[in-house]
PDB file of C-alpha atoms in Angstrom:
ATOM      1  CA  MET W   1    -382.934  97.838 -19.987  1.00 33.00           C
ATOM      2  CA  ARG W   2    -382.144  99.403 -23.307  1.00 35.00           C
ATOM      3  CA  ALA W   3    -378.866 101.137 -24.100  1.00 37.00           C
ATOM      4  CA  ASP W   4    -377.817 102.367 -27.498  1.00 37.00           C
ATOM      5  CA  THR W   5    -374.765 101.024 -29.225  1.00 35.00           C
ATOM      6  CA  PRO W   6    -372.167 103.218 -30.951  1.00 36.00           C
ATOM      7  CA  ASN W   7    -373.413 101.925 -34.309  1.00 36.00           C
ATOM      8  CA  SER W   8    -377.056 102.905 -33.842  1.00 35.00           C
ATOM      9  CA  PRO W   9    -378.186 105.449 -36.491  1.00 37.00           C
ATOM     10  CA  LEU W  10    -378.726 109.108 -35.636  1.00 37.00           C
ATOM     11  CA  PRO W  11    -381.802 111.001 -36.834  1.00 38.00           C
ATOM     12  CA  ALA W  12    -381.287 113.519 -39.616  1.00 38.00           C
ATOM     13  CA  ASP W  13    -381.857 116.486 -37.288  1.00 37.00           C
ATOM     14  CA  TRP W  14    -379.656 115.299 -34.422  1.00 34.00           C
ATOM     15  CA  HIS W  15    -377.317 118.289 -34.769  1.00 35.00           C
ATOM     16  CA  GLU W  16    -380.258 120.540 -33.880  1.00 36.00           C
ATOM     17  CA  CYS W  17    -381.024 118.341 -30.898  1.00 35.00           C
ATOM     18  CA  VAL W  18    -377.586 119.049 -29.446  1.00 35.00           C
ATOM     19  CA  ARG W  19    -377.903 122.788 -30.109  1.00 35.00           C
ATOM     20  CA  GLY W  20    -375.501 122.829 -33.040  1.00 31.00           C
ATOM     21  CA  GLU W  21    -372.486 121.829 -30.960  1.00 36.00           C
ATOM     22  CA  GLY W  22    -371.241 119.650 -33.826  1.00 34.00           C
ATOM     23  CA  ILE W  23    -370.856 116.530 -31.666  1.00 35.00           C
ATOM     24  CA  THR W  24    -370.005 113.682 -34.038  1.00 37.00           C
ATOM     25  CA  TRP W  25    -369.792 110.828 -31.515  1.00 45.00           C
ATOM     26  CA  GLU W  26    -372.382 108.934 -29.547  1.00 49.00           C
ATOM     27  CA  ASN W  27    -370.166 107.834 -26.705  1.00 56.00           C
ATOM     28  CA  ARG W  28    -366.731 108.915 -25.483  1.00 64.00           C
ATOM     29  CA  ARG W  29    -364.864 108.795 -22.206  1.00 78.00           C
ATOM     30  CA  VAL W  30    -361.782 110.409 -20.648  1.00 86.00           C
ATOM     31  CA  ARG W  31    -360.586 108.949 -17.378  1.00 87.00           C
ATOM     32  CA  SER W  32    -357.850 108.617 -14.797  1.00 91.00           C
ATOM     33  CA  GLU W  33    -357.767 106.142 -11.944  1.00 91.00           C
ATOM     34  CA  LEU W  34    -360.045 108.373  -9.814  1.00 94.00           C
ATOM     35  CA  VAL W  35    -361.953 110.646 -12.219  1.00 95.00           C
ATOM     36  CA  CYS W  36    -364.037 109.930 -15.286  1.00 93.00           C
ATOM     37  CA  PHE W  37    -365.487 112.342 -17.844  1.00 95.00           C
ATOM     38  CA  GLY W  38    -368.024 110.904 -20.266  1.00 92.00           C
ATOM     39  CA  GLU W  39    -370.489 111.925 -22.935  1.00 92.00           C
ATOM     40  CA  VAL W  40    -373.210 109.954 -24.701  1.00 90.00           C
ATOM     41  CA  MET W  41    -376.114 110.401 -27.095  1.00 89.00           C
ATOM     42  CA  TYR W  42    -379.013 108.058 -26.265  1.00 90.00           C
ATOM     43  CA  GLN W  43    -381.569 107.257 -28.948  1.00 88.00           C
ATOM     44  CA  PRO W  44    -385.281 107.704 -28.088  1.00 89.00           C
ATOM     45  CA  GLY W  45    -386.383 105.228 -25.444  1.00 88.00           C
ATOM     46  CA  GLY W  46    -382.889 104.687 -24.043  1.00 88.00           C
ATOM     47  CA  ALA W  47    -382.327 103.748 -20.413  1.00 88.00           C
ATOM     48  CA  CYS W  48    -379.508 102.982 -17.974  1.00 89.00           C
ATOM     49  CA  GLY W  49    -379.732 100.958 -14.769  1.00 86.00           C
ATOM     50  CA  PRO W  50    -380.700  99.979 -12.188  1.00 90.00           C
ATOM     51  CA  ARG W  51    -377.211 100.402 -10.770  1.00 90.00           C
ATOM     52  CA  THR W  52    -375.602 101.379  -7.494  1.00 93.00           C
ATOM     53  CA  GLN W  53    -373.773 104.695  -7.690  1.00 93.00           C
ATOM     54  CA  ARG W  54    -370.162 104.101  -6.652  1.00 93.00           C
ATOM     55  CA  ASP W  55    -368.692 107.586  -7.049  1.00 95.00           C
ATOM     56  CA  TRP W  56    -369.744 111.226  -6.722  1.00 97.00           C
ATOM     57  CA  GLN W  57    -371.193 112.237 -10.070  1.00 97.00           C
ATOM     58  CA  LEU W  58    -372.322 115.381 -11.868  1.00 97.00           C
ATOM     59  CA  VAL W  59    -374.644 114.825 -14.851  1.00 97.00           C
ATOM     60  CA  PHE W  60    -375.094 117.590 -17.438  1.00 97.00           C
ATOM     61  CA  LEU W  61    -378.169 117.453 -19.680  1.00 96.00           C
ATOM     62  CA  HIS W  62    -377.656 119.185 -23.032  1.00 95.00           C
ATOM     63  CA  SER W  63    -380.823 118.123 -24.877  1.00 94.00           C
ATOM     64  CA  GLY W  64    -383.692 115.689 -24.671  1.00 94.00           C
ATOM     65  CA  GLU W  65    -385.153 114.488 -21.366  1.00 94.00           C
ATOM     66  CA  LEU W  66    -383.701 112.736 -18.332  1.00 94.00           C
ATOM     67  CA  ALA W  67    -385.689 111.167 -15.513  1.00 95.00           C
ATOM     68  CA  ALA W  68    -383.978 109.344 -12.647  1.00 94.00           C
ATOM     69  CA  SER W  69    -385.152 107.137  -9.830  1.00 94.00           C
ATOM     70  CA  VAL W  70    -382.622 107.539  -6.996  1.00 94.00           C
ATOM     71  CA  GLY W  71    -383.173 105.437  -3.904  1.00 89.00           C
ATOM     72  CA  GLY W  72    -386.866 105.335  -4.720  1.00 88.00           C
ATOM     73  CA  GLN W  73    -387.105 109.129  -5.159  1.00 92.00           C
ATOM     74  CA  GLN W  74    -387.980 110.584  -8.565  1.00 95.00           C
ATOM     75  CA  ARG W  75    -385.816 113.300 -10.083  1.00 95.00           C
ATOM     76  CA  ARG W  76    -385.773 115.124 -13.412  1.00 95.00           C
ATOM     77  CA  LEU W  77    -383.225 117.255 -15.223  1.00 94.00           C
ATOM     78  CA  ALA W  78    -384.081 119.875 -17.840  1.00 93.00           C
ATOM     79  CA  PRO W  79    -381.717 120.817 -20.657  1.00 95.00           C
ATOM     80  CA  GLY W  80    -379.148 123.286 -19.344  1.00 94.00           C
ATOM     81  CA  GLU W  81    -379.183 121.807 -15.835  1.00 96.00           C
ATOM     82  CA  VAL W  82    -376.596 119.770 -13.951  1.00 96.00           C
ATOM     83  CA  GLY W  83    -377.541 117.165 -11.346  1.00 96.00           C
ATOM     84  CA  LEU W  84    -375.514 115.863  -8.411  1.00 97.00           C
ATOM     85  CA  PHE W  85    -375.660 112.141  -7.613  1.00 96.00           C
ATOM     86  CA  LEU W  86    -374.160 110.800  -4.377  1.00 96.00           C
ATOM     87  CA  PRO W  87    -372.589 107.373  -3.890  1.00 95.00           C
ATOM     88  CA  GLY W  88    -374.332 104.387  -2.340  1.00 93.00           C
ATOM     89  CA  LYS W  89    -377.815 104.827  -3.845  1.00 92.00           C
ATOM     90  CA  THR W  90    -379.565 102.682  -6.454  1.00 94.00           C
ATOM     91  CA  GLU W  91    -380.288 104.630  -9.645  1.00 94.00           C
ATOM     92  CA  HIS W  92    -382.244 104.077 -12.825  1.00 93.00           C
ATOM     93  CA  PHE W  93    -382.087 106.602 -15.674  1.00 93.00           C
ATOM     94  CA  SER W  94    -384.627 106.812 -18.484  1.00 92.00           C
ATOM     95  CA  PHE W  95    -384.499 109.167 -21.447  1.00 92.00           C
ATOM     96  CA  SER W  96    -386.909 110.765 -23.907  1.00 91.00           C
ATOM     97  CA  ASP W  97    -389.167 108.464 -25.927  1.00 91.00           C
ATOM     98  CA  SER W  98    -389.299 110.875 -28.868  1.00 92.00           C
ATOM     99  CA  LEU W  99    -385.927 112.702 -29.021  1.00 90.00           C
ATOM    100  CA  PRO W 100    -382.259 111.743 -28.759  1.00 90.00           C
ATOM    101  CA  THR W 101    -380.901 112.690 -25.337  1.00 92.00           C
ATOM    102  CA  HIS W 102    -377.403 114.135 -25.130  1.00 93.00           C
ATOM    103  CA  HIS W 103    -375.758 114.268 -21.734  1.00 94.00           C
ATOM    104  CA  SER W 104    -372.288 114.382 -20.195  1.00 95.00           C
ATOM    105  CA  TRP W 105    -370.967 113.510 -16.773  1.00 95.00           C
ATOM    106  CA  CYS W 106    -368.015 113.715 -14.434  1.00 96.00           C
ATOM    107  CA  SER W 107    -367.542 111.179 -11.640  1.00 96.00           C
ATOM    108  CA  VAL W 108    -364.957 111.399  -8.858  1.00 96.00           C
ATOM    109  CA  ALA W 109    -363.908 108.614  -6.475  1.00 95.00           C
ATOM    110  CA  THR W 110    -364.579 109.224  -2.785  1.00 95.00           C
ATOM    111  CA  ARG W 111    -360.919 108.954  -1.812  1.00 94.00           C
ATOM    112  CA  LEU W 112    -360.048 111.946  -3.983  1.00 94.00           C
ATOM    113  CA  LEU W 113    -362.450 114.247  -2.112  1.00 94.00           C
ATOM    114  CA  PRO W 114    -361.439 115.643   1.311  1.00 92.00           C
ATOM    115  CA  ALA W 115    -363.946 114.973   4.082  1.00 93.00           C
ATOM    116  CA  GLN W 116    -364.932 118.645   4.392  1.00 92.00           C
ATOM    117  CA  PHE W 117    -365.531 118.817   0.636  1.00 93.00           C
ATOM    118  CA  ARG W 118    -367.816 115.761   0.847  1.00 94.00           C
ATOM    119  CA  LYS W 119    -369.849 117.486   3.573  1.00 94.00           C
ATOM    120  CA  LEU W 120    -370.323 120.513   1.322  1.00 93.00           C
ATOM    121  CA  LEU W 121    -371.508 118.280  -1.506  1.00 94.00           C
ATOM    122  CA  GLU W 122    -373.926 116.457   0.770  1.00 93.00           C
ATOM    123  CA  ALA W 123    -375.455 119.829   1.687  1.00 92.00           C
ATOM    124  CA  ALA W 124    -375.557 121.079  -1.917  1.00 92.00           C
ATOM    125  CA  PRO W 125    -378.782 121.065  -3.979  1.00 92.00           C
ATOM    126  CA  GLU W 126    -379.608 118.038  -6.125  1.00 94.00           C
ATOM    127  CA  SER W 127    -379.531 120.142  -9.294  1.00 94.00           C
ATOM    128  CA  GLN W 128    -378.995 123.660 -10.556  1.00 92.00           C
ATOM    129  CA  ALA W 129    -378.493 125.597 -13.777  1.00 91.00           C
ATOM    130  CA  CYS W 130    -375.156 124.884 -15.426  1.00 92.00           C
ATOM    131  CA  GLU W 131    -373.031 128.025 -15.287  1.00 88.00           C
ATOM    132  CA  GLN W 132    -370.426 129.051 -17.830  1.00 88.00           C
ATOM    133  CA  VAL W 133    -367.469 128.082 -15.657  1.00 91.00           C
ATOM    134  CA  GLN W 134    -368.874 124.568 -15.184  1.00 94.00           C
ATOM    135  CA  ALA W 135    -369.460 124.179 -18.920  1.00 94.00           C
ATOM    136  CA  GLY W 136    -365.883 125.310 -19.590  1.00 94.00           C
ATOM    137  CA  LEU W 137    -364.387 122.837 -17.109  1.00 95.00           C
ATOM    138  CA  LEU W 138    -366.505 120.016 -18.527  1.00 95.00           C
ATOM    139  CA  ALA W 139    -365.284 120.836 -22.048  1.00 94.00           C
ATOM    140  CA  ALA W 140    -361.679 120.968 -20.803  1.00 94.00           C
ATOM    141  CA  GLY W 141    -361.983 117.538 -19.196  1.00 93.00           C
ATOM    142  CA  LEU W 142    -363.532 115.946 -22.257  1.00 92.00           C
ATOM    143  CA  GLY W 143    -360.993 117.704 -24.465  1.00 90.00           C
ATOM    144  CA  LEU W 144    -358.060 115.840 -22.917  1.00 88.00           C
ATOM    145  CA  GLY W 145    -358.729 112.883 -25.186  1.00 81.00           C
ATOM    146  CA  ARG W 146    -357.214 109.564 -24.167  1.00 79.00           C
ATOM    147  CA  ALA W 147    -355.159 111.171 -21.359  1.00 76.00           C
ATOM    148  CA  GLU W 148    -352.538 108.425 -21.326  1.00 82.00           C
ATOM    149  CA  SER W 149    -349.552 110.295 -19.883  1.00 87.00           C
ATOM    150  CA  ALA W 150    -349.054 110.843 -16.157  1.00 89.00           C
ATOM    151  CA  LEU W 151    -349.334 114.593 -16.748  1.00 89.00           C
ATOM    152  CA  ALA W 152    -352.654 114.214 -18.571  1.00 87.00           C
ATOM    153  CA  GLN W 153    -353.945 111.867 -15.861  1.00 91.00           C
ATOM    154  CA  GLY W 154    -353.128 114.504 -13.248  1.00 93.00           C
ATOM    155  CA  ALA W 155    -354.925 117.117 -15.322  1.00 94.00           C
ATOM    156  CA  VAL W 156    -358.044 114.904 -15.410  1.00 94.00           C
ATOM    157  CA  ASP W 157    -358.000 114.712 -11.593  1.00 95.00           C
ATOM    158  CA  HIS W 158    -357.527 118.450 -11.110  1.00 96.00           C
ATOM    159  CA  ILE W 159    -360.225 119.422 -13.619  1.00 96.00           C
ATOM    160  CA  GLY W 160    -362.638 116.957 -12.026  1.00 96.00           C
ATOM    161  CA  LEU W 161    -362.057 118.453  -8.585  1.00 96.00           C
ATOM    162  CA  ALA W 162    -362.379 121.975  -9.994  1.00 96.00           C
ATOM    163  CA  LEU W 163    -365.702 121.056 -11.602  1.00 97.00           C
ATOM    164  CA  PHE W 164    -367.150 119.809  -8.302  1.00 96.00           C
ATOM    165  CA  ALA W 165    -365.785 122.904  -6.540  1.00 95.00           C
ATOM    166  CA  ALA W 166    -367.513 125.099  -9.141  1.00 94.00           C
ATOM    167  CA  TYR W 167    -370.788 123.279  -8.430  1.00 94.00           C
ATOM    168  CA  VAL W 168    -370.473 123.881  -4.678  1.00 92.00           C
ATOM    169  CA  ASN W 169    -369.467 127.512  -5.225  1.00 87.00           C
ATOM    170  CA  ALA W 170    -372.433 128.178  -7.513  1.00 85.00           C
ATOM    171  CA  ALA W 171    -374.771 126.666  -4.940  1.00 84.00           C
ATOM    172  CA  ALA W 172    -373.285 128.814  -2.176  1.00 79.00           C
ATOM    173  CA  GLU W 173    -373.669 131.973  -4.229  1.00 73.00           C
ATOM    174  CA  ARG W 174    -377.319 131.188  -4.915  1.00 72.00           C
ATOM    175  CA  ALA W 175    -377.918 130.486  -1.242  1.00 67.00           C
ATOM    176  CA  ASP W 176    -376.368 133.824  -0.277  1.00 61.00           C
ATOM    177  CA  GLY W 177    -379.203 135.914  -1.596  1.00 65.00           C
ATOM    178  CA  GLY W 178    -378.664 138.979   0.603  1.00 82.00           C
ATOM    179  CA  ALA W 179    -378.840 142.452  -0.892  1.00 88.00           C
ATOM    180  CA  VAL W 180    -375.156 143.193  -0.253  1.00 90.00           C
ATOM    181  CA  ALA W 181    -374.052 139.893  -1.789  1.00 86.00           C
ATOM    182  CA  LYS W 182    -376.190 140.549  -4.872  1.00 87.00           C
ATOM    183  CA  ALA W 183    -374.790 144.048  -5.286  1.00 92.00           C
ATOM    184  CA  VAL W 184    -371.186 142.905  -4.804  1.00 91.00           C
ATOM    185  CA  ARG W 185    -371.559 140.092  -7.357  1.00 86.00           C
ATOM    186  CA  TYR W 186    -372.970 142.570  -9.868  1.00 90.00           C
ATOM    187  CA  MET W 187    -370.133 145.021  -9.263  1.00 94.00           C
ATOM    188  CA  GLU W 188    -367.497 142.308  -9.677  1.00 91.00           C
ATOM    189  CA  GLN W 189    -368.963 141.222 -13.009  1.00 89.00           C
ATOM    190  CA  HIS W 190    -369.661 144.697 -14.429  1.00 93.00           C
ATOM    191  CA  LEU W 191    -367.159 147.050 -12.785  1.00 93.00           C
ATOM    192  CA  GLY W 192    -366.122 148.538 -16.131  1.00 93.00           C
ATOM    193  CA  ASP W 193    -369.671 149.634 -16.999  1.00 93.00           C
ATOM    194  CA  GLU W 194    -370.506 153.314 -16.756  1.00 90.00           C
ATOM    195  CA  HIS W 195    -373.735 152.681 -14.846  1.00 93.00           C
ATOM    196  CA  CYS W 196    -372.419 149.840 -12.693  1.00 95.00           C
ATOM    197  CA  LEU W 197    -373.361 151.442  -9.373  1.00 94.00           C
ATOM    198  CA  GLN W 198    -376.918 152.280 -10.388  1.00 94.00           C
ATOM    199  CA  ASN W 199    -377.486 148.801 -11.805  1.00 93.00           C
ATOM    200  CA  ALA W 200    -375.981 147.198  -8.702  1.00 93.00           C
ATOM    201  CA  HIS W 201    -378.688 148.928  -6.669  1.00 93.00           C
ATOM    202  CA  VAL W 202    -381.274 147.383  -8.996  1.00 92.00           C
ATOM    203  CA  ALA W 203    -379.658 143.933  -8.719  1.00 88.00           C
ATOM    204  CA  ALA W 204    -379.781 144.178  -4.911  1.00 89.00           C
ATOM    205  CA  ASP W 205    -383.574 144.503  -5.102  1.00 87.00           C
ATOM    206  CA  VAL W 206    -383.822 146.900  -2.149  1.00 89.00           C
ATOM    207  CA  SER W 207    -384.080 150.670  -1.880  1.00 92.00           C
ATOM    208  CA  ARG W 208    -380.972 152.804  -2.254  1.00 91.00           C
ATOM    209  CA  ASN W 209    -380.995 153.875   1.412  1.00 93.00           C
ATOM    210  CA  THR W 210    -381.485 150.283   2.581  1.00 93.00           C
ATOM    211  CA  LEU W 211    -378.523 149.086   0.527  1.00 93.00           C
ATOM    212  CA  ILE W 212    -376.297 151.876   1.856  1.00 94.00           C
ATOM    213  CA  SER W 213    -377.309 150.996   5.405  1.00 94.00           C
ATOM    214  CA  ARG W 214    -376.577 147.304   4.880  1.00 92.00           C
ATOM    215  CA  PHE W 215    -373.185 148.042   3.291  1.00 93.00           C
ATOM    216  CA  HIS W 216    -372.299 150.097   6.382  1.00 93.00           C
ATOM    217  CA  SER W 217    -373.464 147.310   8.664  1.00 91.00           C
ATOM    218  CA  GLU W 218    -371.820 144.362   6.831  1.00 89.00           C
ATOM    219  CA  LEU W 219    -368.754 145.907   5.146  1.00 91.00           C
ATOM    220  CA  GLY W 220    -368.183 149.193   6.956  1.00 93.00           C
ATOM    221  CA  THR W 221    -368.307 151.268   3.793  1.00 94.00           C
ATOM    222  CA  THR W 222    -370.691 152.604   1.138  1.00 95.00           C
ATOM    223  CA  PRO W 223    -371.554 150.934  -2.188  1.00 95.00           C
ATOM    224  CA  ALA W 224    -369.766 153.726  -4.083  1.00 95.00           C
ATOM    225  CA  LYS W 225    -366.560 153.449  -2.054  1.00 94.00           C
ATOM    226  CA  TYR W 226    -366.623 149.662  -2.367  1.00 95.00           C
ATOM    227  CA  LEU W 227    -366.953 149.907  -6.155  1.00 95.00           C
ATOM    228  CA  TRP W 228    -364.065 152.357  -6.504  1.00 95.00           C
ATOM    229  CA  ARG W 229    -361.846 150.163  -4.345  1.00 94.00           C
ATOM    230  CA  LEU W 230    -362.823 147.148  -6.429  1.00 95.00           C
ATOM    231  CA  ARG W 231    -361.905 149.051  -9.596  1.00 96.00           C
ATOM    232  CA  VAL W 232    -358.531 150.055  -8.180  1.00 95.00           C
ATOM    233  CA  GLU W 233    -357.779 146.477  -7.136  1.00 94.00           C
ATOM    234  CA  ARG W 234    -358.652 145.198 -10.610  1.00 94.00           C
ATOM    235  CA  GLY W 235    -356.571 147.939 -12.215  1.00 95.00           C
ATOM    236  CA  THR W 236    -353.619 147.191  -9.934  1.00 94.00           C
ATOM    237  CA  ALA W 237    -353.743 143.545 -10.978  1.00 94.00           C
ATOM    238  CA  MET W 238    -353.864 144.565 -14.634  1.00 94.00           C
ATOM    239  CA  LEU W 239    -350.747 146.708 -14.201  1.00 94.00           C
ATOM    240  CA  ALA W 240    -348.825 143.566 -13.306  1.00 91.00           C
ATOM    241  CA  GLU W 241    -350.568 141.109 -15.603  1.00 92.00           C
ATOM    242  CA  THR W 242    -351.047 143.025 -18.863  1.00 93.00           C
ATOM    243  CA  GLY W 243    -349.131 145.365 -21.139  1.00 92.00           C
ATOM    244  CA  LEU W 244    -352.035 147.783 -21.486  1.00 94.00           C
ATOM    245  CA  THR W 245    -351.285 151.441 -20.945  1.00 95.00           C
ATOM    246  CA  ILE W 246    -352.372 153.089 -17.706  1.00 95.00           C
ATOM    247  CA  ALA W 247    -355.085 154.972 -19.579  1.00 96.00           C
ATOM    248  CA  GLN W 248    -356.390 151.771 -21.197  1.00 96.00           C
ATOM    249  CA  ILE W 249    -356.513 150.058 -17.799  1.00 96.00           C
ATOM    250  CA  ALA W 250    -358.297 153.023 -16.236  1.00 95.00           C
ATOM    251  CA  TYR W 251    -361.015 153.048 -18.896  1.00 95.00           C
ATOM    252  CA  ALA W 252    -361.392 149.245 -18.778  1.00 95.00           C
ATOM    253  CA  CYS W 253    -361.980 149.430 -15.027  1.00 95.00           C
ATOM    254  CA  GLY W 254    -364.667 152.090 -15.257  1.00 95.00           C
ATOM    255  CA  PHE W 255    -362.655 155.289 -14.673  1.00 95.00           C
ATOM    256  CA  GLY W 256    -363.688 158.207 -16.833  1.00 93.00           C
ATOM    257  CA  ASP W 257    -360.334 159.927 -16.275  1.00 93.00           C
ATOM    258  CA  PRO W 258    -356.943 158.141 -15.997  1.00 94.00           C
ATOM    259  CA  SER W 259    -355.795 160.777 -13.489  1.00 95.00           C
ATOM    260  CA  HIS W 260    -358.592 159.663 -11.144  1.00 95.00           C
ATOM    261  CA  PHE W 261    -357.281 156.089 -11.382  1.00 95.00           C
ATOM    262  CA  SER W 262    -353.710 157.239 -10.719  1.00 95.00           C
ATOM    263  CA  ARG W 263    -354.781 159.278  -7.707  1.00 94.00           C
ATOM    264  CA  LEU W 264    -356.687 156.385  -6.112  1.00 94.00           C
ATOM    265  CA  VAL W 265    -353.863 153.929  -6.794  1.00 94.00           C
ATOM    266  CA  LYS W 266    -351.445 156.229  -4.994  1.00 93.00           C
ATOM    267  CA  GLU W 267    -353.854 156.645  -2.066  1.00 91.00           C
ATOM    268  CA  LEU W 268    -354.279 152.879  -1.643  1.00 88.00           C
ATOM    269  CA  GLN W 269    -350.834 151.608  -2.691  1.00 88.00           C
ATOM    270  CA  GLY W 270    -348.640 154.523  -1.660  1.00 91.00           C
ATOM    271  CA  VAL W 271    -347.021 154.800  -5.096  1.00 92.00           C
ATOM    272  CA  SER W 272    -348.062 155.854  -8.591  1.00 93.00           C
ATOM    273  CA  PRO W 273    -349.223 153.284 -11.186  1.00 94.00           C
ATOM    274  CA  GLN W 274    -345.961 153.785 -13.116  1.00 93.00           C
ATOM    275  CA  HIS W 275    -343.849 153.073 -10.041  1.00 93.00           C
ATOM    276  CA  LEU W 276    -346.025 150.117  -9.072  1.00 91.00           C
ATOM    277  CA  ARG W 277    -345.645 148.538 -12.516  1.00 91.00           C
ATOM    278  CA  ARG W 278    -341.866 149.028 -12.536  1.00 90.00           C
ATOM    279  CA  LYS W 279    -341.661 147.449  -9.103  1.00 88.00           C
ATOM    280  CA  GLN W 280    -343.747 144.447 -10.170  1.00 86.00           C
ATOM    281  CA  TRP W 281    -342.076 143.936 -13.531  1.00 87.00           C
ATOM    282  CA  ALA W 282    -338.425 144.609 -12.707  1.00 82.00           C
ATOM    283  CA  PRO W 283    -336.435 141.685 -11.281  1.00 66.00           C
ATOM    284  CA  GLU W 284    -335.039 142.237  -7.844  1.00 62.00           C
ATOM    285  CA  ALA W 285    -331.486 143.450  -7.944  1.00 46.00           C
ATOM    286  CA  ALA W 286    -329.048 140.815  -6.772  1.00 45.00           C
ATOM    287  CA  PRO W 287    -327.108 141.845  -3.657  1.00 50.00           C
ATOM    288  CA  ARG W 288    -323.584 142.954  -4.418  1.00 56.00           C
ATOM    289  CA  ARG W 289    -320.804 140.821  -3.037  1.00 56.00           C
ATOM    290  CA  PRO W 290    -318.056 142.760  -1.291  1.00 56.00           C
ATOM    291  CA  ARG W 291    -314.813 142.962  -3.188  1.00 58.00           C
ATOM    292  CA  LYS W 292    -311.820 141.242  -1.750  1.00 56.00           C
ATOM    293  CA  ARG W 293    -308.993 143.581  -0.998  1.00 57.00           C
ATOM    294  CA  ALA W 294    -305.780 142.742  -2.755  1.00 53.00           C
ATOM    295  CA  GLY W 295    -303.171 141.739  -0.274  1.00 46.00           C
TER     296      GLY W 295
END
């Protein structure tokens, strides 16, 4: 087995190999008692194992090549992918013979994962493309540094759990490949776009009439009505959570006319946007205590 030491030299172009992320270390680790985040740059020809996997682990490949023998089965990860490795199996990792291989990981102890969560992970795919939310959580975990305080240790645990939840959620979304699900996901991500509805029909990959029929069957509404309700719900949340004007919120949520937004808010919420914001921002008035009569 060959593993690189922290003092091994890096090639002159190693920054390009890690996609310009400016990583200046070869090995670092952030951990609590139950969760570990790690990152390493292996030199060409590096390897790790054989070892028995003790925890649940996600491995993120940033550059180079990664091949793994897991319980006698061969697996590979491509740059930009994340792989799931379950406990109890013997693993051996080997890396590119010609390029440095940069990868990160997050491992979580079994006792931190609820039984139902473990079942979801067991049913999840062995690998998938790393999505933005997973990359952000990985960076947050690694960014905690030494994590020596109790508060930082708790943050390591929570971010680790969130990262595994994001993996399961991404797998579930990919598995739900129905036309309605595709259209809804597109609407949620692009509701402020002028042509959101038309592009949602394209994303659904079925005819317009078929999508309308399936929306009626599954959601009891039309794609257009669903989109407008989604826009109102997002706008209502922004009334409470931002200081943007009502007009700015309306335009951000895809309304061409702020009065249209106001009208739909009143239909769905029973009050105008102005009244709704005052209600959400103003503290509740404390009940008045009755005055004692002088006697």
